Amino acid sequence: MPRMLNCFARLFDYFSHNRILLYSLVGAVVLVSLITLKNLSFTEDILPMLPDGSSDAALDFEFLQQAPFAQKVVINLKSEGVSEQALIVAADNIAAHLKQPYYTRVVTGPNIPSPAEILSWLTRVTPSLMNDADMQEVARLLTPGHIHMRLQEVKNRLNSPEGWVAKTFLLEDPLGFHQIGFEKLRYLNMFHGMSLREGHFTSSDGKNVLIIGETPIKITDVQRSKELVGHTRDAIDKNIPRGIVGSFISGHSYTTANAETLKRDLSIILTCAPLIILLLLVAFMRNWRAILVFLVPTTVVCIATAGVLYTYQTISAITIAFGSVLMGISDDYPIYTYFSLRSKKAFGGKAVTEIARPVLASGLTTMATFSALFFSDLPGQRQIAWFSLIGIVASLVFSLVVLPHLLKGLPSTSHASVAPGPSKGFSYRGLLLGGWLVLMMVCAWQASSLKFNGDMRAINMVPWALRTTEASFRETWGDFRGKALLTAKGDDLQAALRNNDLIFDHLKKKLPNEQIISLSPILPSIATQEENLKDWAMFWGINKDKLRNLLAQEGEKIGFLPHAFDIFLERLAVMPAPITIESLKKMGFGDVIDAMIIQRDKTTQVFTLVPDTPEVSSLFEKPKDTPFVSRFISQRRFSEIMGKAIFHNFIKYIIIASIVIILFLFLMFRNVKKILCALIPVATGLLVMFGTMGWSRMEFNLFNIIASILVIGLSVDLGIFMVSKVSEGYDHNTSMAVFLGGMTSLVGMGALALASHPALYSLGITVLLGMCGAIPSALFVIPAFYGPVTVRA
Amino acid sequence: MGAEKYIMIRRLFFFLGIVILLAHFNAFNRNVDASQRPEITPDNKSEAFARISSESKNLQTISSDFTQERHLAVLKDPLLSIGRFGYIKPDSLYWEITKPVPSGFAMIGGKARRWMNNQRHSQSFDLEKEPVINMIVEQIFAWTRADFPWLEKRYTITVSDEIPTELRLVPLSSQEKKHISHLMVRFSKNWSQLNSVEIHEKGGDFTRIIFVNTILNQPLPKSFSE
């Protein structure tokens, strides 16, 4: 190590004679970085913070993106005193104004043919849909009382205006078997309480109408999402009459809200943090060279941003916001260099070598800590790790190679100081350590109630207006966006449909009918249809004569001739053509089919929608218990998976970071006491952070993992600096460096706490909590714990 | 029931509407001295259409009672019912069977509703998705424009040899011919009012509607327009 450190002395000596070369190199790096930054484009969505790869969470997230309403814009028009007709006219008018390129298709109602045509089709195909329960229902109808009642109704209808139209239909299906098929259409209704009026989606009270728009714009495309939201808002505002309130909901609204909030936050964070850091440096250093020190973190952020852009081509806004944190971290090394050099009487390569040891140890430890984030499933966390590593390396190089040359001529202010802890005697030391221990115990106790929350919505920006709209939609139309998905997978459509049939049979036994949205009742697999038809044929093979006699007997009482229902009886033996996707699309169910069946990469997935509740989820917890292959996907389950992943990741990072830190500390100090002392700020920072979070019921999200890593990295820096000097005798300059470094870190991270975006705020506030514990512990507890030291003159 | 049949029935009801209205326009002239009114014969059919067309300009409302007989091959006896019909220019139509089982439909101000058993429990419906009723409504309203050329493109209209005041209408469309054989529209002796309409289906079933108590341009009962 010392040999390696000598290279800094040699570098210092070399560049002392070649300063123009040094400054040219620095200028070139900065220039290249600035040129790279010219093409800066950052993504404001939360996507980088979602898992990639083939983890459960990543697969679930991909499925959630394919959910029926994930990519659609749903508009609600609510009447405030106007008629239903006016609502319908307004819906048609607004729909006509939702145009390309933002919308590829806008519907205000299902594109179904006439109800009579659907009924006629259902009459033909119902035998293919009849399951065991339906056949039992049919068997129950075969009594004189039921038949008499049905035939009387047929006669009444024949005499009504409806009878003009429906004579053939009534005679072909006098027992109303089509109603069994009709009931199955209910399983396709995704909106709670929706009814159809004049071909429009209306609420049951007639006070709301719905417009559904299909857009080619991905919810991850921030710019186009903004345009889409603007276009939709314009179309509503310009075409909505008085007495109607229009609102809409789509993933794009969330994307836009998040992006706008992030942009606002970035301008606040990136303005405030550097300004305050500069003021702090100037105030504490009281020398114009504070500006040179300030230039280090500023340049470092530019280089790190350029490095990320070079590697990833794009950069997340969250990483950019993290720039203020990087400033706070990376200024520790120039600050330490500044104060250390100020305390040296001789200004040269030897002095730089002496500084290099703690600076390098601190920087490498922080880097190693951040490296743990490379094991993350979240690309955003990996990007932050890369961003931080580049920044810390750049800062170390600037602090140890460049800055000493710039600080040449810095007036020496070396003076003796007394360590705050030991100098005031044992009672003070005991009190301090006692207080610290009590604080640690209280924090540990509170930290035990900390909860891990993997819900991405918790770290998404949802403005009040959007939240209100969400609630209003839920109240009127049910939670159609929050349903859980069950996937039935197959190598081909029929295999997937067969699987879907098994899922539906399973669900039917467990859930009320109205809670299941499934294609199975209306589009069973061909195999199921054939089974149904076989049962149908068998049933009528046994019961047809009975039915014939009942119809003749009861029909005569009402006035029907014996041959009246011959067509109906003949049709019982006719086997209909199988129901296919094409035949359903002809009947106007194309939208539902497209939403519920995904065919991709030679596999087919058929979705079933069910309530996203723990009870429903528990039905699919042990897939081996069920005769089908299915995947249960829901926001709640996704949150659970993410919560578990966060917890496991957190443990993994803590273990990796602890091992790395202890290893570095061992290599550096080779002394258990010193190692333990250096770890005091880490332990204090983390416990204060977790304890306060537990006490205030703040939940631990994936941004808090980064916060933990930050707290560990920064705290160990402070610990190393303090232990290095405490063990060698307390120096006011070190204390000042630690304090100022801590303060600037606090500012850099505290700036994130000014953010409105929940993710940044959460990151900022938790790091702030951690550093509020780490800094005082480094300044006061380490000296107290280490014990009396030799006071250096 | 196939789409073809719907088209057929739509046309049938279009025609029914036309005939009913045609008859009532003639009824409008009942107050005029019969001796002064020219007789409508097959030879002056075009002239009669022209006169009806000019009379339609003065039409505001129609109300009439009717008796309907449905002669169906599946029933021992015809189905008998009575009801009433109303029309208010320009876009309100009311058709109600009052006995034995109340039912009907109404189209008022662009809003359609129908009922079975009780008018108070009527349900609105999408006229565009109900082609039969839609055609009745559309074509009855279209009649106010007296579009006889359109009518004659679709039906061969002749006067019965046996009864000089009976029009026989045979559909021209091959699709419609599959289901409808013909329509018989019978007027009073002096062509002053419509007596009955018969719709004969291909299989032999037919429906006869006999109109009575026709009143023109008088306020209609409130229930017609509610």
mmCIF file of N, CA, C and O in Angstrom, chain B residues 15 22 26 38-53 143 148-149 151-153 155-160 166-169 187 191:
data_model
loop_
_atom_site.group_PDB
_atom_site.id
_atom_site.type_symbol
_atom_site.label_atom_id
_atom_site.label_comp_id
_atom_site.label_asym_id
_atom_site.label_seq_id
_atom_site.Cartn_x
_atom_site.Cartn_y
_atom_site.Cartn_z
ATOM 1 N N PHE B 15 -93.641 -0.452 -45.769
ATOM 2 C CA PHE B 15 -94.805 -0.392 -46.621
ATOM 3 C C PHE B 15 -96.074 -0.249 -45.792
ATOM 4 O O PHE B 15 -96.980 0.507 -46.137
ATOM 5 N N LEU B 22 -101.076 6.637 -45.967
ATOM 6 C CA LEU B 22 -101.786 6.934 -47.208
ATOM 7 C C LEU B 22 -103.296 6.917 -46.950
ATOM 8 O O LEU B 22 -104.025 7.804 -47.357
ATOM 9 N N ASN B 26 -106.155 10.048 -46.990
ATOM 10 C CA ASN B 26 -107.438 10.039 -47.689
ATOM 11 C C ASN B 26 -108.563 10.328 -46.716
ATOM 12 O O ASN B 26 -109.503 11.032 -47.025
ATOM 13 N N PRO B 38 -112.533 13.528 -57.011
ATOM 14 C CA PRO B 38 -112.338 12.592 -58.112
ATOM 15 C C PRO B 38 -112.066 11.178 -57.594
ATOM 16 O O PRO B 38 -111.426 11.004 -56.565
ATOM 17 N N GLU B 39 -112.563 10.210 -58.272
ATOM 18 C CA GLU B 39 -112.365 8.831 -57.855
ATOM 19 C C GLU B 39 -110.951 8.369 -58.230
ATOM 20 O O GLU B 39 -110.456 8.676 -59.312
ATOM 21 N N ILE B 40 -110.343 7.618 -57.304
ATOM 22 C CA ILE B 40 -108.990 7.129 -57.602
ATOM 23 C C ILE B 40 -109.124 5.772 -58.287
ATOM 24 O O ILE B 40 -109.707 4.839 -57.753
ATOM 25 N N THR B 41 -108.647 5.652 -59.434
ATOM 26 C CA THR B 41 -108.685 4.399 -60.194
ATOM 27 C C THR B 41 -107.259 4.038 -60.552
ATOM 28 O O THR B 41 -106.337 4.864 -60.403
ATOM 29 N N PRO B 42 -107.096 2.792 -61.054
ATOM 30 C CA PRO B 42 -105.738 2.427 -61.460
ATOM 31 C C PRO B 42 -105.181 3.384 -62.494
ATOM 32 O O PRO B 42 -103.969 3.606 -62.560
ATOM 33 N N ASP B 43 -106.031 3.950 -63.280
ATOM 34 C CA ASP B 43 -105.540 4.830 -64.338
ATOM 35 C C ASP B 43 -105.010 6.146 -63.783
ATOM 36 O O ASP B 43 -104.137 6.773 -64.376
ATOM 37 N N ASN B 44 -105.567 6.578 -62.677
ATOM 38 C CA ASN B 44 -105.081 7.865 -62.154
ATOM 39 C C ASN B 44 -104.317 7.689 -60.839
ATOM 40 O O ASN B 44 -104.370 8.528 -59.961
ATOM 41 N N LYS B 45 -103.634 6.561 -60.739
ATOM 42 C CA LYS B 45 -102.849 6.285 -59.515
ATOM 43 C C LYS B 45 -101.811 7.385 -59.259
ATOM 44 O O LYS B 45 -101.682 7.881 -58.136
ATOM 45 N N SER B 46 -101.159 7.784 -60.336
ATOM 46 C CA SER B 46 -100.128 8.804 -60.182
ATOM 47 C C SER B 46 -100.731 10.114 -59.698
ATOM 48 O O SER B 46 -100.154 10.796 -58.835
ATOM 49 N N GLU B 47 -101.906 10.389 -60.232
ATOM 50 C CA GLU B 47 -102.581 11.627 -59.824
ATOM 51 C C GLU B 47 -102.960 11.546 -58.340
ATOM 52 O O GLU B 47 -102.823 12.510 -57.592
ATOM 53 N N ALA B 48 -103.406 10.346 -57.947
ATOM 54 C CA ALA B 48 -103.775 10.151 -56.535
ATOM 55 C C ALA B 48 -102.568 10.321 -55.622
ATOM 56 O O ALA B 48 -102.655 10.979 -54.578
ATOM 57 N N PHE B 49 -101.466 9.767 -56.043
ATOM 58 C CA PHE B 49 -100.243 9.920 -55.252
ATOM 59 C C PHE B 49 -99.873 11.401 -55.132
ATOM 60 O O PHE B 49 -99.465 11.874 -54.069
ATOM 61 N N ALA B 50 -100.054 12.099 -56.226
ATOM 62 C CA ALA B 50 -99.709 13.522 -56.209
ATOM 63 C C ALA B 50 -100.605 14.269 -55.242
ATOM 64 O O ALA B 50 -100.160 15.153 -54.504
ATOM 65 N N ARG B 51 -101.893 13.868 -55.213
ATOM 66 C CA ARG B 51 -102.823 14.563 -54.318
ATOM 67 C C ARG B 51 -102.465 14.257 -52.849
ATOM 68 O O ARG B 51 -102.465 15.127 -52.002
ATOM 69 N N ILE B 52 -102.130 13.010 -52.614
ATOM 70 C CA ILE B 52 -101.740 12.616 -51.238
ATOM 71 C C ILE B 52 -100.501 13.404 -50.814
ATOM 72 O O ILE B 52 -100.390 13.878 -49.686
ATOM 73 N N SER B 53 -99.617 13.548 -51.782
ATOM 74 C CA SER B 53 -98.390 14.279 -51.488
ATOM 75 C C SER B 53 -98.693 15.706 -51.067
ATOM 76 O O SER B 53 -98.129 16.231 -50.105
ATOM 77 N N TRP B 143 -92.407 9.002 -45.026
ATOM 78 C CA TRP B 143 -93.658 9.158 -45.756
ATOM 79 C C TRP B 143 -94.120 10.609 -45.782
ATOM 80 O O TRP B 143 -94.736 11.073 -46.742
ATOM 81 N N PHE B 148 -93.164 8.588 -53.311
ATOM 82 C CA PHE B 148 -93.779 7.493 -54.066
ATOM 83 C C PHE B 148 -92.825 6.845 -55.077
ATOM 84 O O PHE B 148 -92.891 5.637 -55.266
ATOM 85 N N PRO B 149 -91.998 7.595 -55.736
ATOM 86 C CA PRO B 149 -91.057 6.927 -56.648
ATOM 87 C C PRO B 149 -90.241 5.844 -55.944
ATOM 88 O O PRO B 149 -90.021 4.769 -56.478
ATOM 89 N N LEU B 151 -91.170 4.121 -53.377
ATOM 90 C CA LEU B 151 -92.090 3.023 -53.096
ATOM 91 C C LEU B 151 -92.286 2.146 -54.335
ATOM 92 O O LEU B 151 -92.227 0.916 -54.265
ATOM 93 N N GLU B 152 -92.481 2.777 -55.453
ATOM 94 C CA GLU B 152 -92.770 2.017 -56.674
ATOM 95 C C GLU B 152 -91.527 1.300 -57.223
ATOM 96 O O GLU B 152 -91.641 0.407 -58.041
ATOM 97 N N LYS B 153 -90.396 1.705 -56.751
ATOM 98 C CA LYS B 153 -89.188 0.967 -57.141
ATOM 99 C C LYS B 153 -89.153 -0.396 -56.449
ATOM 100 O O LYS B 153 -88.481 -1.302 -56.900
ATOM 101 N N TYR B 155 -92.055 -2.090 -55.004
ATOM 102 C CA TYR B 155 -93.265 -2.909 -55.051
ATOM 103 C C TYR B 155 -94.011 -2.708 -56.366
ATOM 104 O O TYR B 155 -94.033 -1.594 -56.908
ATOM 105 N N THR B 156 -94.610 -3.789 -56.805
ATOM 106 C CA THR B 156 -95.550 -3.657 -57.925
ATOM 107 C C THR B 156 -96.915 -3.387 -57.305
ATOM 108 O O THR B 156 -97.418 -4.194 -56.506
ATOM 109 N N ILE B 157 -97.501 -2.263 -57.650
ATOM 110 C CA ILE B 157 -98.769 -1.873 -57.020
ATOM 111 C C ILE B 157 -99.883 -2.010 -58.074
ATOM 112 O O ILE B 157 -99.825 -1.397 -59.139
ATOM 113 N N THR B 158 -100.832 -2.846 -57.742
ATOM 114 C CA THR B 158 -101.967 -3.011 -58.671
ATOM 115 C C THR B 158 -103.268 -2.916 -57.893
ATOM 116 O O THR B 158 -103.284 -3.047 -56.655
ATOM 117 N N VAL B 159 -104.351 -2.712 -58.646
ATOM 118 C CA VAL B 159 -105.667 -2.681 -58.005
ATOM 119 C C VAL B 159 -106.318 -4.040 -58.234
ATOM 120 O O VAL B 159 -106.257 -4.602 -59.328
ATOM 121 N N SER B 160 -106.898 -4.565 -57.181
ATOM 122 C CA SER B 160 -107.510 -5.889 -57.247
ATOM 123 C C SER B 160 -108.631 -5.907 -58.288
ATOM 124 O O SER B 160 -109.391 -4.940 -58.410
ATOM 125 N N GLU B 166 -109.182 -2.146 -53.447
ATOM 126 C CA GLU B 166 -108.140 -2.920 -52.747
ATOM 127 C C GLU B 166 -106.843 -2.886 -53.576
ATOM 128 O O GLU B 166 -106.840 -3.251 -54.743
ATOM 129 N N LEU B 167 -105.775 -2.439 -52.916
ATOM 130 C CA LEU B 167 -104.459 -2.399 -53.582
ATOM 131 C C LEU B 167 -103.693 -3.671 -53.225
ATOM 132 O O LEU B 167 -103.739 -4.127 -52.076
ATOM 133 N N ARG B 168 -103.026 -4.188 -54.214
ATOM 134 C CA ARG B 168 -102.207 -5.383 -53.981
ATOM 135 C C ARG B 168 -100.748 -4.990 -54.248
ATOM 136 O O ARG B 168 -100.420 -4.447 -55.314
ATOM 137 N N LEU B 169 -99.923 -5.264 -53.290
ATOM 138 C CA LEU B 169 -98.513 -4.860 -53.405
ATOM 139 C C LEU B 169 -97.633 -6.099 -53.339
ATOM 140 O O LEU B 169 -97.691 -6.851 -52.371
ATOM 141 N N PHE B 187 -109.384 -0.109 -48.986
ATOM 142 C CA PHE B 187 -109.926 1.206 -48.630
ATOM 143 C C PHE B 187 -111.453 1.163 -48.643
ATOM 144 O O PHE B 187 -112.055 0.208 -49.134
ATOM 145 N N TRP B 191 -112.535 5.497 -51.403
ATOM 146 C CA TRP B 191 -111.103 5.683 -51.151
ATOM 147 C C TRP B 191 -110.834 6.721 -50.052
ATOM 148 O O TRP B 191 -109.727 7.220 -49.912
#
